[in-house]
Coordinates of C-alpha atoms in Angstrom, one line a residue:
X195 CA -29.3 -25.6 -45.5
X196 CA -26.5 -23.3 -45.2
X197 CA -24.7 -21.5 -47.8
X198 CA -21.4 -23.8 -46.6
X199 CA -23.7 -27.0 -47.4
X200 CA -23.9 -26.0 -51.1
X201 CA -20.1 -26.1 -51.8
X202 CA -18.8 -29.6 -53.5
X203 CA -17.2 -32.5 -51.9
X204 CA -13.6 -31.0 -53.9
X205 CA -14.2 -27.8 -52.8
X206 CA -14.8 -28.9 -49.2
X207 CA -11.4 -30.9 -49.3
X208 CA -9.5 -27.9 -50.6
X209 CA -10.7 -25.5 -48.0
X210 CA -9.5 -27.8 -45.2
X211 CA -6.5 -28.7 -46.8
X212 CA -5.5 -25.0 -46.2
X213 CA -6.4 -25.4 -42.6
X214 CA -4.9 -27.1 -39.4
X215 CA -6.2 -30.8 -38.2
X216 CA -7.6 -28.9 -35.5
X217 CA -9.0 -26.0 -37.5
X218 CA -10.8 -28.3 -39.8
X219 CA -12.7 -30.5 -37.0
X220 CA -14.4 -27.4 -36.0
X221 CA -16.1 -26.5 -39.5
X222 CA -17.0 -30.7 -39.1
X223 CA -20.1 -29.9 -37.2
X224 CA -21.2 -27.7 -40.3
X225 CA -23.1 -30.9 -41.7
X226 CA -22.2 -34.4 -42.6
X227 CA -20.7 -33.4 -45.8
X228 CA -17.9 -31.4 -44.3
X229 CA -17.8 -34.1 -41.3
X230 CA -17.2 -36.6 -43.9
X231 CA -14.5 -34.0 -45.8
X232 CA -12.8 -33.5 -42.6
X233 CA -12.8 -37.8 -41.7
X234 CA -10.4 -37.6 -44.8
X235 CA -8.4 -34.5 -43.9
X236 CA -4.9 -35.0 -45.4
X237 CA -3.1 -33.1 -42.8
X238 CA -2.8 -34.2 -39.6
X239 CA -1.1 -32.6 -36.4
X240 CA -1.3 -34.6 -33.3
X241 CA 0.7 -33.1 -29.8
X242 CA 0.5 -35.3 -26.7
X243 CA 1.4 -33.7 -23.3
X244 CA 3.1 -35.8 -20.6
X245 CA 1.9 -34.7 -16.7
X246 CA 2.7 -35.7 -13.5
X247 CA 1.0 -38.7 -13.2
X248 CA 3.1 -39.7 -16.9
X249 CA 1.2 -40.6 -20.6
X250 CA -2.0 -39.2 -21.0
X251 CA -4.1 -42.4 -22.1
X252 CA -7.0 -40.5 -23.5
X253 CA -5.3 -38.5 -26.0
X254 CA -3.5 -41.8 -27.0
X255 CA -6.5 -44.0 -27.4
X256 CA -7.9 -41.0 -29.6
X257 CA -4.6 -40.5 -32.0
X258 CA -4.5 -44.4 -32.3
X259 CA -8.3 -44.1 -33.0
X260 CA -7.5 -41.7 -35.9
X261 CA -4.8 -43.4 -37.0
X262 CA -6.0 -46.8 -37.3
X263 CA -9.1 -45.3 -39.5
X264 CA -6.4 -44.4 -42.0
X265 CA -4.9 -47.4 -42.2
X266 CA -8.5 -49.3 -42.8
X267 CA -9.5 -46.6 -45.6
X268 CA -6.4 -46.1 -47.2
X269 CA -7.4 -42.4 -47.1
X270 CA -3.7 -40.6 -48.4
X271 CA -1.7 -38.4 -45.5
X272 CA 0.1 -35.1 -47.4
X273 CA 1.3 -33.6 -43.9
X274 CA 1.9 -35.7 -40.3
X275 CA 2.9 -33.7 -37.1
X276 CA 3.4 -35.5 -33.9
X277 CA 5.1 -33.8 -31.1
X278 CA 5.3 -36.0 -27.8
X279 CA 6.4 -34.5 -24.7
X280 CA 7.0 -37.8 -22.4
X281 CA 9.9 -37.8 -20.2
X282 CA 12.0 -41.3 -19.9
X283 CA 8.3 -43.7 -21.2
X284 CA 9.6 -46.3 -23.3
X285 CA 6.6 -47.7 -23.6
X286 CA 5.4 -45.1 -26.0
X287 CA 7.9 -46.4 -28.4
X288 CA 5.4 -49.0 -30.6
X289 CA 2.9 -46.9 -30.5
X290 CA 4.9 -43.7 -32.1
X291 CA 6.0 -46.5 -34.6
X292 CA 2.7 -47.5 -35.6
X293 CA 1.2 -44.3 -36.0
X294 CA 4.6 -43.2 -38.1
X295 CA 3.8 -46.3 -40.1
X296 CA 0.3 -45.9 -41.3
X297 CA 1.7 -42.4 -42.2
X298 CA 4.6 -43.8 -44.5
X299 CA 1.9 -46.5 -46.0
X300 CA -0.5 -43.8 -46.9
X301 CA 2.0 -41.6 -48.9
X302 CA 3.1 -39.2 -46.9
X303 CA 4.6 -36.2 -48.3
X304 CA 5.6 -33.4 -45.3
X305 CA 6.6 -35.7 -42.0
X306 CA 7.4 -33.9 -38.4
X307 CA 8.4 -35.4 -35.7
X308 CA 9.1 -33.8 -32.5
X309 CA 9.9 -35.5 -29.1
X310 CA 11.2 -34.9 -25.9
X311 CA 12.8 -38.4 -26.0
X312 CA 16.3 -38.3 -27.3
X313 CA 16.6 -42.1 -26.7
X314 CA 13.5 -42.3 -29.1
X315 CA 15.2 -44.3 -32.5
X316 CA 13.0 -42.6 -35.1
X317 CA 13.5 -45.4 -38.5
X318 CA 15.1 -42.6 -40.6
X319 CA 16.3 -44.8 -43.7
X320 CA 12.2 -46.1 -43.3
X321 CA 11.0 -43.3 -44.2
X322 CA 13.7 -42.9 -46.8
X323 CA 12.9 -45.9 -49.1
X324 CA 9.8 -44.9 -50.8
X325 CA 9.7 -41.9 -53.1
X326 CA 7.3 -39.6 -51.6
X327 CA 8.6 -38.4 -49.4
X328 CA 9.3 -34.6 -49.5
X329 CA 9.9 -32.6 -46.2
X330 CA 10.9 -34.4 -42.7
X331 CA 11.2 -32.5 -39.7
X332 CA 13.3 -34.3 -36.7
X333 CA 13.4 -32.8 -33.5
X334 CA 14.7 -34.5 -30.2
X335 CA 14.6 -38.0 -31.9
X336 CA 17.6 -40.5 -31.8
X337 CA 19.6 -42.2 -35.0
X338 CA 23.0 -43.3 -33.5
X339 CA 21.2 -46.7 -32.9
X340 CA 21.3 -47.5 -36.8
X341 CA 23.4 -50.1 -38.2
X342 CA 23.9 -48.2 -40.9
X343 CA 25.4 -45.5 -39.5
X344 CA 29.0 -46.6 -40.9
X345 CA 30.3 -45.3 -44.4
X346 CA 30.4 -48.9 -45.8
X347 CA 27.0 -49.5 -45.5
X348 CA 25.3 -49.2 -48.7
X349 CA 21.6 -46.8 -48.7
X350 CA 19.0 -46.6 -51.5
X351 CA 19.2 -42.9 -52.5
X352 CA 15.8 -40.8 -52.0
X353 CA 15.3 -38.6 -54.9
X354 CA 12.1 -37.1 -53.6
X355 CA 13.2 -35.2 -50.2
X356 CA 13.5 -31.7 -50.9
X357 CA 13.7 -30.4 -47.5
X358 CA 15.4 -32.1 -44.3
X359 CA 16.1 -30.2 -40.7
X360 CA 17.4 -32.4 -37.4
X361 CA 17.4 -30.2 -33.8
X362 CA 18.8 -31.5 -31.5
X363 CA 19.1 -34.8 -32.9
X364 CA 21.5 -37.7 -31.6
X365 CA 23.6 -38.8 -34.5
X366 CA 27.5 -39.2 -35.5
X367 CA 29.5 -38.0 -38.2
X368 CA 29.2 -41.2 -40.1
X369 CA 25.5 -40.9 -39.9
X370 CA 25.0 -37.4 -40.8
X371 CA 27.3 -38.2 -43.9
X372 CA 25.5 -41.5 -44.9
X373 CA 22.0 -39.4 -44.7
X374 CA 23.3 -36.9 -46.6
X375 CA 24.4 -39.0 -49.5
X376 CA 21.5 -40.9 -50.1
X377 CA 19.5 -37.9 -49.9
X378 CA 21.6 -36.0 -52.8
X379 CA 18.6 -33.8 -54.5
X380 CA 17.7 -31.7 -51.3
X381 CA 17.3 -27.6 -51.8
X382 CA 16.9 -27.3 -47.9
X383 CA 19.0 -28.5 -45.2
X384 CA 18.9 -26.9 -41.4
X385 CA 20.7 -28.6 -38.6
X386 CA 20.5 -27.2 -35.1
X387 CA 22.1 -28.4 -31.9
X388 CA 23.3 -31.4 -32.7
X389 CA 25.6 -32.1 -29.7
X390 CA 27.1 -35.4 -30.9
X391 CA 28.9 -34.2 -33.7
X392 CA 32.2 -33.2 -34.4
X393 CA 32.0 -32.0 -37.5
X394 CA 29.8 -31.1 -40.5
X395 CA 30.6 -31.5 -44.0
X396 CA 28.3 -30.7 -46.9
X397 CA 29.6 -31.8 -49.6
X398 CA 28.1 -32.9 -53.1
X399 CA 24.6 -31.9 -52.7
X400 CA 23.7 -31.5 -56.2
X401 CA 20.5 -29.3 -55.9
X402 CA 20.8 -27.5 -52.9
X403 CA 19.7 -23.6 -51.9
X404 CA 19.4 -22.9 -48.5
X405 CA 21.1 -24.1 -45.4
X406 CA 21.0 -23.3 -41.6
X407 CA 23.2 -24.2 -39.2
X408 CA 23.3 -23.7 -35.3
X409 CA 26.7 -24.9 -33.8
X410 CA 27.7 -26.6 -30.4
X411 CA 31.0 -25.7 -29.2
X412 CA 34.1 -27.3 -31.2
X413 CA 32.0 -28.2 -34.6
X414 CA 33.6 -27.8 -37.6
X415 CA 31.3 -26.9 -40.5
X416 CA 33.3 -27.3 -44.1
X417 CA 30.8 -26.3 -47.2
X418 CA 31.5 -26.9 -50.7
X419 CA 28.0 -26.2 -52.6
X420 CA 28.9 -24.6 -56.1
X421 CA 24.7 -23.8 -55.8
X422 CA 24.4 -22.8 -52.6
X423 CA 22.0 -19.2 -52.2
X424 CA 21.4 -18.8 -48.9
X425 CA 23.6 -19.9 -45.8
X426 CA 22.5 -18.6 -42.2
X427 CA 25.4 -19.8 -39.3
X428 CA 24.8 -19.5 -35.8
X429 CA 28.2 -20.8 -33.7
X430 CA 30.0 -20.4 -30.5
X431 CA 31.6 -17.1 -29.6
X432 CA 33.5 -18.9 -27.4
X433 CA 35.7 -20.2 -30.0
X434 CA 39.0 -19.1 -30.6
X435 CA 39.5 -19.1 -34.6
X436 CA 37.0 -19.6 -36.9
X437 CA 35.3 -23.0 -37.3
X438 CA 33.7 -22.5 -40.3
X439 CA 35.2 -23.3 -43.6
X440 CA 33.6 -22.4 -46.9
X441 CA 35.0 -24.0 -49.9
X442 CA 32.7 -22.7 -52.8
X443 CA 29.6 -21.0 -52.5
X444 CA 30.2 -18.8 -55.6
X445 CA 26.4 -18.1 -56.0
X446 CA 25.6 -17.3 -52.6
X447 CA 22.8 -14.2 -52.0
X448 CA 22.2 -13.6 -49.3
X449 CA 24.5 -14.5 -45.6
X450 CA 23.8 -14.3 -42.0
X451 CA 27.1 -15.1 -39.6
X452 CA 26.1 -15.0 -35.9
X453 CA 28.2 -15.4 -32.9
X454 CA 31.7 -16.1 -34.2
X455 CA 35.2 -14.8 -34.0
X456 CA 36.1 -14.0 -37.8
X457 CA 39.0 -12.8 -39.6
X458 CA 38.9 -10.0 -41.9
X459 CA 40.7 -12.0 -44.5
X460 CA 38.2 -15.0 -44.1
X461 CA 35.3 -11.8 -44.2
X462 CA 36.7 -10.6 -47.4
X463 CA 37.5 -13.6 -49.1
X464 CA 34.0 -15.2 -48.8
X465 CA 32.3 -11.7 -49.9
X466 CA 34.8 -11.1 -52.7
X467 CA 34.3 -14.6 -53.9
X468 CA 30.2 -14.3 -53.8
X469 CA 29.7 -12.3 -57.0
X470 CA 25.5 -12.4 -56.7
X471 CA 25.4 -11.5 -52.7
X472 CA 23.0 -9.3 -52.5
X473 CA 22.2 -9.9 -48.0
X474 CA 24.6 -9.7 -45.2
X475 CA 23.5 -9.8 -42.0
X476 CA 26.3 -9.7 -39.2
X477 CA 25.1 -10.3 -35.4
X478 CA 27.5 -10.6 -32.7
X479 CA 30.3 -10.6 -35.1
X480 CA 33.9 -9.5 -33.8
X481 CA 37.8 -10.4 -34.8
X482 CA 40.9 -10.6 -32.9
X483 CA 41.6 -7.5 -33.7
X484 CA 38.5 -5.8 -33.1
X485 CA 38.8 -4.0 -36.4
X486 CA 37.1 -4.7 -39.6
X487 CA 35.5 -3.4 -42.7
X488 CA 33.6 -4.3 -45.5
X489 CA 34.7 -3.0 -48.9
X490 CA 34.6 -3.6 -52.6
X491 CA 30.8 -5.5 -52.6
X492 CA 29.4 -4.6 -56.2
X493 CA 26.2 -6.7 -55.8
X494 CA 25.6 -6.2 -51.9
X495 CA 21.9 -4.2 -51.5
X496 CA 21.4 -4.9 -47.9
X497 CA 23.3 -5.4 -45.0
X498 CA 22.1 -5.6 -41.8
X499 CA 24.8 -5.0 -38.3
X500 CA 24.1 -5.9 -34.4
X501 CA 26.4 -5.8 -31.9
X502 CA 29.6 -5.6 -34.1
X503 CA 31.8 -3.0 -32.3
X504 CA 35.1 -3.9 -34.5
X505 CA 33.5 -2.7 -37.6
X506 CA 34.6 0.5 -39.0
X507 CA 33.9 0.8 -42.4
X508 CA 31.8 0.2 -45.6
X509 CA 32.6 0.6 -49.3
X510 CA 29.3 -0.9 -51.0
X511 CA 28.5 1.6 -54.0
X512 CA 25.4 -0.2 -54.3
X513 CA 23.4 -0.6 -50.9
X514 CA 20.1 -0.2 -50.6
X515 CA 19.6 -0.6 -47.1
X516 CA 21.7 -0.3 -44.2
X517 CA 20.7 -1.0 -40.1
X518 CA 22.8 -0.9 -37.1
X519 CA 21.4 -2.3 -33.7
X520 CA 23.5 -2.0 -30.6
X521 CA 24.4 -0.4 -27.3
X522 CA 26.6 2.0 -28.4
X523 CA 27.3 4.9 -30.6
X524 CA 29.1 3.0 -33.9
X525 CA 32.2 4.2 -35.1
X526 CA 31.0 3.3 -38.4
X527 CA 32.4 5.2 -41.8
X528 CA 30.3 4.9 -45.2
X529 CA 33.3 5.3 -47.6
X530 CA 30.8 5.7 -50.7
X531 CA 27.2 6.8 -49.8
X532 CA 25.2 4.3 -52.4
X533 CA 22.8 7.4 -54.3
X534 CA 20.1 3.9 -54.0
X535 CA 20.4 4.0 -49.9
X536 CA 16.6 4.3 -49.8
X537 CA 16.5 3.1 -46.1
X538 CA 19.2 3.9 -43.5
X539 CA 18.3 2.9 -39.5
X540 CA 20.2 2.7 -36.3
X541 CA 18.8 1.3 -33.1
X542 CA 20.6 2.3 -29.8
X543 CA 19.3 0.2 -27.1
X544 CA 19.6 0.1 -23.2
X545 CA 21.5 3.2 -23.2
X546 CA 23.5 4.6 -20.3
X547 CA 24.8 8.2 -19.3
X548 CA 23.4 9.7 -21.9
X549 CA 25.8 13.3 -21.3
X550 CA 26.8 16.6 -23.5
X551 CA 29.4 14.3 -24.3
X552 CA 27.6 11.4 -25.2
X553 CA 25.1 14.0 -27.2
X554 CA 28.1 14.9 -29.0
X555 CA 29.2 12.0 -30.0
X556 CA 26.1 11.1 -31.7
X557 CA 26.0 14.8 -33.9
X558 CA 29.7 13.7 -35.1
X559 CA 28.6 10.4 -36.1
X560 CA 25.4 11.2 -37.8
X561 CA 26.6 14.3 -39.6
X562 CA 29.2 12.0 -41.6
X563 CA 26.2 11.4 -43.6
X564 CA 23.5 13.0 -45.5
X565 CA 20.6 12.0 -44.1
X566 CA 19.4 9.1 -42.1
X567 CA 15.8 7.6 -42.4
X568 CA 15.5 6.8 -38.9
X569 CA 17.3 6.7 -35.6
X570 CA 16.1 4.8 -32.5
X571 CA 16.7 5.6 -29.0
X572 CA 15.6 3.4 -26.1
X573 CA 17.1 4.3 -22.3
X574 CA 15.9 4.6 -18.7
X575 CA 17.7 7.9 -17.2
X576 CA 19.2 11.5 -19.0
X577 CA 22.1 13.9 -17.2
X578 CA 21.0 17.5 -17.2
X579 CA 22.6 19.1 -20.0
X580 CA 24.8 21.9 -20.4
X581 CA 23.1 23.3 -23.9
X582 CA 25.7 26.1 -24.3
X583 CA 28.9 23.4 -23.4
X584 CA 27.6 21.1 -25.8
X585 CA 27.4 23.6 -29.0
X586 CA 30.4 25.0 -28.1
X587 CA 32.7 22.1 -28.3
X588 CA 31.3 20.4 -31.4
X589 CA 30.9 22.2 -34.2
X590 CA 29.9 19.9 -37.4
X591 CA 27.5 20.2 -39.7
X592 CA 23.9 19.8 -38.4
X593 CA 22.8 16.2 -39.5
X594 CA 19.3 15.1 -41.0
X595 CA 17.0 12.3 -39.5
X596 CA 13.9 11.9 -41.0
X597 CA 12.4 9.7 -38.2
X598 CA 13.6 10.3 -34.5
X599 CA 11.4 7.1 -32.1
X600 CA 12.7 7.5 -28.2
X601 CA 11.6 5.4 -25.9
X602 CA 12.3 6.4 -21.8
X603 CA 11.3 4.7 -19.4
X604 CA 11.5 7.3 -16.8
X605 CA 9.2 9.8 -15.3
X606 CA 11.2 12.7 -14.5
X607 CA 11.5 15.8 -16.9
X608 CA 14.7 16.3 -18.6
X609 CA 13.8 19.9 -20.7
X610 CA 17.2 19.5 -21.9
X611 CA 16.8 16.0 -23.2
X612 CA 14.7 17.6 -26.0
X613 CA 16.8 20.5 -26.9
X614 CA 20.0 18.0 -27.0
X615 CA 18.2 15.8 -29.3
X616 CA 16.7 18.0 -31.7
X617 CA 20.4 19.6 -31.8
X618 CA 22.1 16.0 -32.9
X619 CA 19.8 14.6 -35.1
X620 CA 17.5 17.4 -36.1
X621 CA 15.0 15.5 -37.0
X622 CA 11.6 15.9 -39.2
X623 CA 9.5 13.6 -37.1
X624 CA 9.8 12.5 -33.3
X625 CA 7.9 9.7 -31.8
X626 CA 8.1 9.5 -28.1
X627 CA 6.7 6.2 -26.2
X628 CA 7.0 7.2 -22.2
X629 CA 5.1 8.5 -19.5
X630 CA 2.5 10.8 -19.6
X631 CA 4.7 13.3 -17.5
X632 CA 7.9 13.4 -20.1
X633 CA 5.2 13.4 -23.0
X634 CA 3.8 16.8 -21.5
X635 CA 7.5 18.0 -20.7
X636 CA 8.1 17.6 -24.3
X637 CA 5.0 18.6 -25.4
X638 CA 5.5 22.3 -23.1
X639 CA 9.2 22.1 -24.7
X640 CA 8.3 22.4 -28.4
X641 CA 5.6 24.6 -28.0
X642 CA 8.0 27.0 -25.8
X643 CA 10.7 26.6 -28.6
X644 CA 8.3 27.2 -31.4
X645 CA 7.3 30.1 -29.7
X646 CA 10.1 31.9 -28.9
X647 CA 13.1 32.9 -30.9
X648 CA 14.7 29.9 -29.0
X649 CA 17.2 28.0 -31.5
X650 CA 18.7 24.7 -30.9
X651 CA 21.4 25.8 -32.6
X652 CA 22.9 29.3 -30.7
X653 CA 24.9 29.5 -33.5
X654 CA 25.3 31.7 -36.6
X655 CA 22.4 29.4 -38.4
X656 CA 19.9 30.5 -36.3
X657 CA 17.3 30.3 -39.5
X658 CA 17.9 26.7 -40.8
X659 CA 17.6 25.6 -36.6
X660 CA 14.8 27.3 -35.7
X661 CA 11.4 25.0 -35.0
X662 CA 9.1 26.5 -37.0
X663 CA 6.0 24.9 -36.4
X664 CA 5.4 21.2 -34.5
X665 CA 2.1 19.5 -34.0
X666 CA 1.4 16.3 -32.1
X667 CA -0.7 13.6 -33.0
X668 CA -2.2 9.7 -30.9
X669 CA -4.0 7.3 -32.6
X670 CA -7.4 6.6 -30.1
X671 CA -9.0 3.2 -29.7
X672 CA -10.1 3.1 -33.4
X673 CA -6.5 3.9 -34.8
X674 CA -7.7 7.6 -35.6
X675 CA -5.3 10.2 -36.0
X676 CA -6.2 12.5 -33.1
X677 CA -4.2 15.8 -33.1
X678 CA -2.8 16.8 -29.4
X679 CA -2.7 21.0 -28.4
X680 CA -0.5 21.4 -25.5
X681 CA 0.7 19.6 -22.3
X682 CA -2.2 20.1 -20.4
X683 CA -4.6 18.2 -22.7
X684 CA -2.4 15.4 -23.4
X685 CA -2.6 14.9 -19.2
X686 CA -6.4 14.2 -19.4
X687 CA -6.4 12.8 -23.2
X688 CA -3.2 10.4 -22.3
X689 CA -3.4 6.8 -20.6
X690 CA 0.2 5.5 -18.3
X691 CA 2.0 4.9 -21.0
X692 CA 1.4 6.6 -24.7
X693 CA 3.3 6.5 -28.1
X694 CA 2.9 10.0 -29.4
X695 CA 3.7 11.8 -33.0
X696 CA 5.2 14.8 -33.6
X697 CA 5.4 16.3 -36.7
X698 CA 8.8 19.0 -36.9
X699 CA 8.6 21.8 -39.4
X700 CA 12.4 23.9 -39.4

């Protein structure tokens, strides 16, 4: 007897509920006890895989199997997952209903369904009537073939679904309205892809929190959800004017707008009007006029920016965080530096003609603030630089990074490369991810510079730019902190491709 075999029937049955259907019938050959635990498992995942030569028959004779055992003991279902990837079989039809079945008449709580069948008519107002229902997942199923998909058509409301999300679902407006009312209490509602609509309208959900919504082209989305916390809206950047109309969300937290033409008006107004936001995250946002800021945000602690070229400034006395991803040097103006920014990042990425000017550029921009907690660069190629051009025509204060990561995908050495970015960001730490020949070119370069009265600076603050001291550091197959000595060594020490530290003391 094992030391598993001594563990109760309850205990048994709450270990496996925390696993997968497939998790738990492994730890069944432990002993009858747990094969019996597991013949009772009340979560079940079942994913059938169409070939060739069509429906695999095994697998369905097996689920069936399973399913019909549930049926005969009663045995109650808390989670169902079936995901069926059969292209144009029909003939799976009864059987999907039959296993769905069983699954309602044991009680169950969490349902997914996922199909590669949009013609599939999952029974949506089914599954609706009883009240245990808590959670359904719909995924490439079909309800435009319900009668009562028209607004007269009285529905029982369902009081116990929480949480509802359709992808790429076939169903009208009059549906998604009719499912929406009789399901008034939910707190979660995504919606993605759903190519037969016109429009979206959430209106008089009395409980709901969260909502996620992915747009095909010429939606319209209209929200009015007094308690509404967190909205997250994908659309179409095709579209000319916005398409998305908020009505009241006055106790919205946190907001994520992707892909969207936007006024700064309708910007404003939504932020200004959201006293408790504490999130924004903007991705592929622009306007018409390719200008925007964000300003007067009491409550806003982190905002997040990617690939939003028109934005120029922001006025939030209170943020916490701030991160820029792009492609491009931002033309980005903090009006108030928050004294709480505790975390301040900006990732450049797939960078090109990277110049004196371009170098110079990036000095002006980082030295309108303080300090910066970390900058990322990521590019293929470098320009020789002209060290002495460069300081010569930009003069601004030396800015502060406290965490420089570059990543080059080159082999060639670029000596300047290192002097040009230790003169625009100045940073305290540098991690290089690249070839073993530019981690030994840098590697030659700091030593040389903390060796000789070299300054990065050539200017009249020849003490405050001067490297100091600089060590380098790998982690080895056991993620030990390995210290590196010169160029040389990190040849026969270094693999292809290496992520190495180094440690700047000015």
């Amino acid at each position: 007897m094992t030391s598993m075999d001594v563990l109760s029937e309850c205990v048994i049955h709450k270990i496996l509920s925390y696993l997968s259907f497939q998790e738990a019938a492994k730890l069944s050959l432990v002993s009858k006890t747990w094969l019996q635990a597991w013949l009772t498992h009340p979560n079940l995942e079942f994913t059938l895989l169409s070939s060739k030569h069509g429906y695999n028959i095994h697998d369905r004779k097996i689920v069936d199997q399973v399913m019909e055992r549930y049926r005969q003991t009663k045995v109650p279902i808390e989670k169902f997952h079936l995901s069926v990837t059969i292209f144009a079989h029909p003939f799976a039809f009864p059987q999907m209903d039959k296993w769905l079945d069983i699954a309602l008449q044991n009680g169950v709580k969490d349902l997914s369904c996922e199909v590669s069948l949009p013609s599939y008519p999952f029974p949506i107002f089914t599954f609706l009537a009883p009240k245990s229902l808590r959670e359904l997942f719909l995924s490439g199923c079909n309800l435009m073939d319900h009668s009562l998909s028209t607004p007269t058509t009285q529905v029982a409301s369902c009081h116990s679904l929480r949480k509802l999300s359709l992808t790429e679902v076939g169903l009208d407006d009059n549906m998604l309205r009719a499912l929406l009312n009789c399901c008034p209490l939910i707190d979660d509602f995504i919606i993605e892809h759903c190519r037969s609509l016109t429009k979206i309208e959430l209106r008089n959900l009395q409980n709901i929190k969260s909502v996620s919504i992915s747009c095909c082209r010429n939606q319209g989305v209209t929200i009015q959800a007094p308690t509404l916390q967190h909205l997250s809206y994908i659309g179409c950047f095709r579209e000319e004017s916005p398409v998305l109309d908020i009505v009241e969300c006055r106790k919205l937290k946190s907001l994520q707008l992707t892909d969207m033409r936007i006024s700064e008006v309708f910007l404003q107004r939504l932020i200004s009007t959201s006293q408790f936001l504490e999130s924004l995250t903007l991705e592929n946002v622009s306007t018409r006029l390719e200008r925007f800021k964000i300003y007067g945000s009491q409550s806003l602690k982190f905002f997040a920016i990617s690939n939003c070229k028109g934005l120029r400034e922001i006025n939030a006395p209170n943020l916490v965080s701030l991160e820029y991803d792009g492609d491009q040097i931002p033309e980005l103006k903090i009006a108030k530096r928050s004294r709480q920014l505790k975390k301040s990042e900006i990732y450049l990425d797939s960078l090109k003609n990277l110049n004196a000017t371009w170098f110079g550029e990036l000095r002006r921009f980082l030295s309108k603030s303080s300090s910066w907690s970390l900058l990322s660069l990521s590019f293929e190629e470098c320009s020789e630089i002209n060290m002495k051009d460069l300081v010569l025509n930009h003069k601004v204060a030396t800015p502060k990074v406290n965490d420089l990561v570059v990543c080059i995908e080159s082999s060639d050495k670029y000596p300047t490369l290192v002097d040009a970015l230790l003169w625009s960001c100045h940073p305290k730490r540098l991690v290089l991810k690249s070839s073993i020949e530019m981690i030994s070119c840098f590697m030659d370069r700091l030593m040389y510079m903390k060796n000789s009265r070299h300054s990065i600076c050539h200017g009249s603050k020849r003490r405050n730019s001067r490297l100091k001291e600089v060590k380098a550091y790998k982690f080895d197959s056991e993620h030990q902190c390995v210290e590196l000595e010169s160029g040389e060594l990190a040849m026969r020490v270094l693999t292809e491709t290496e992520t190495v530290s180094f440690q700047l003391y000015w």
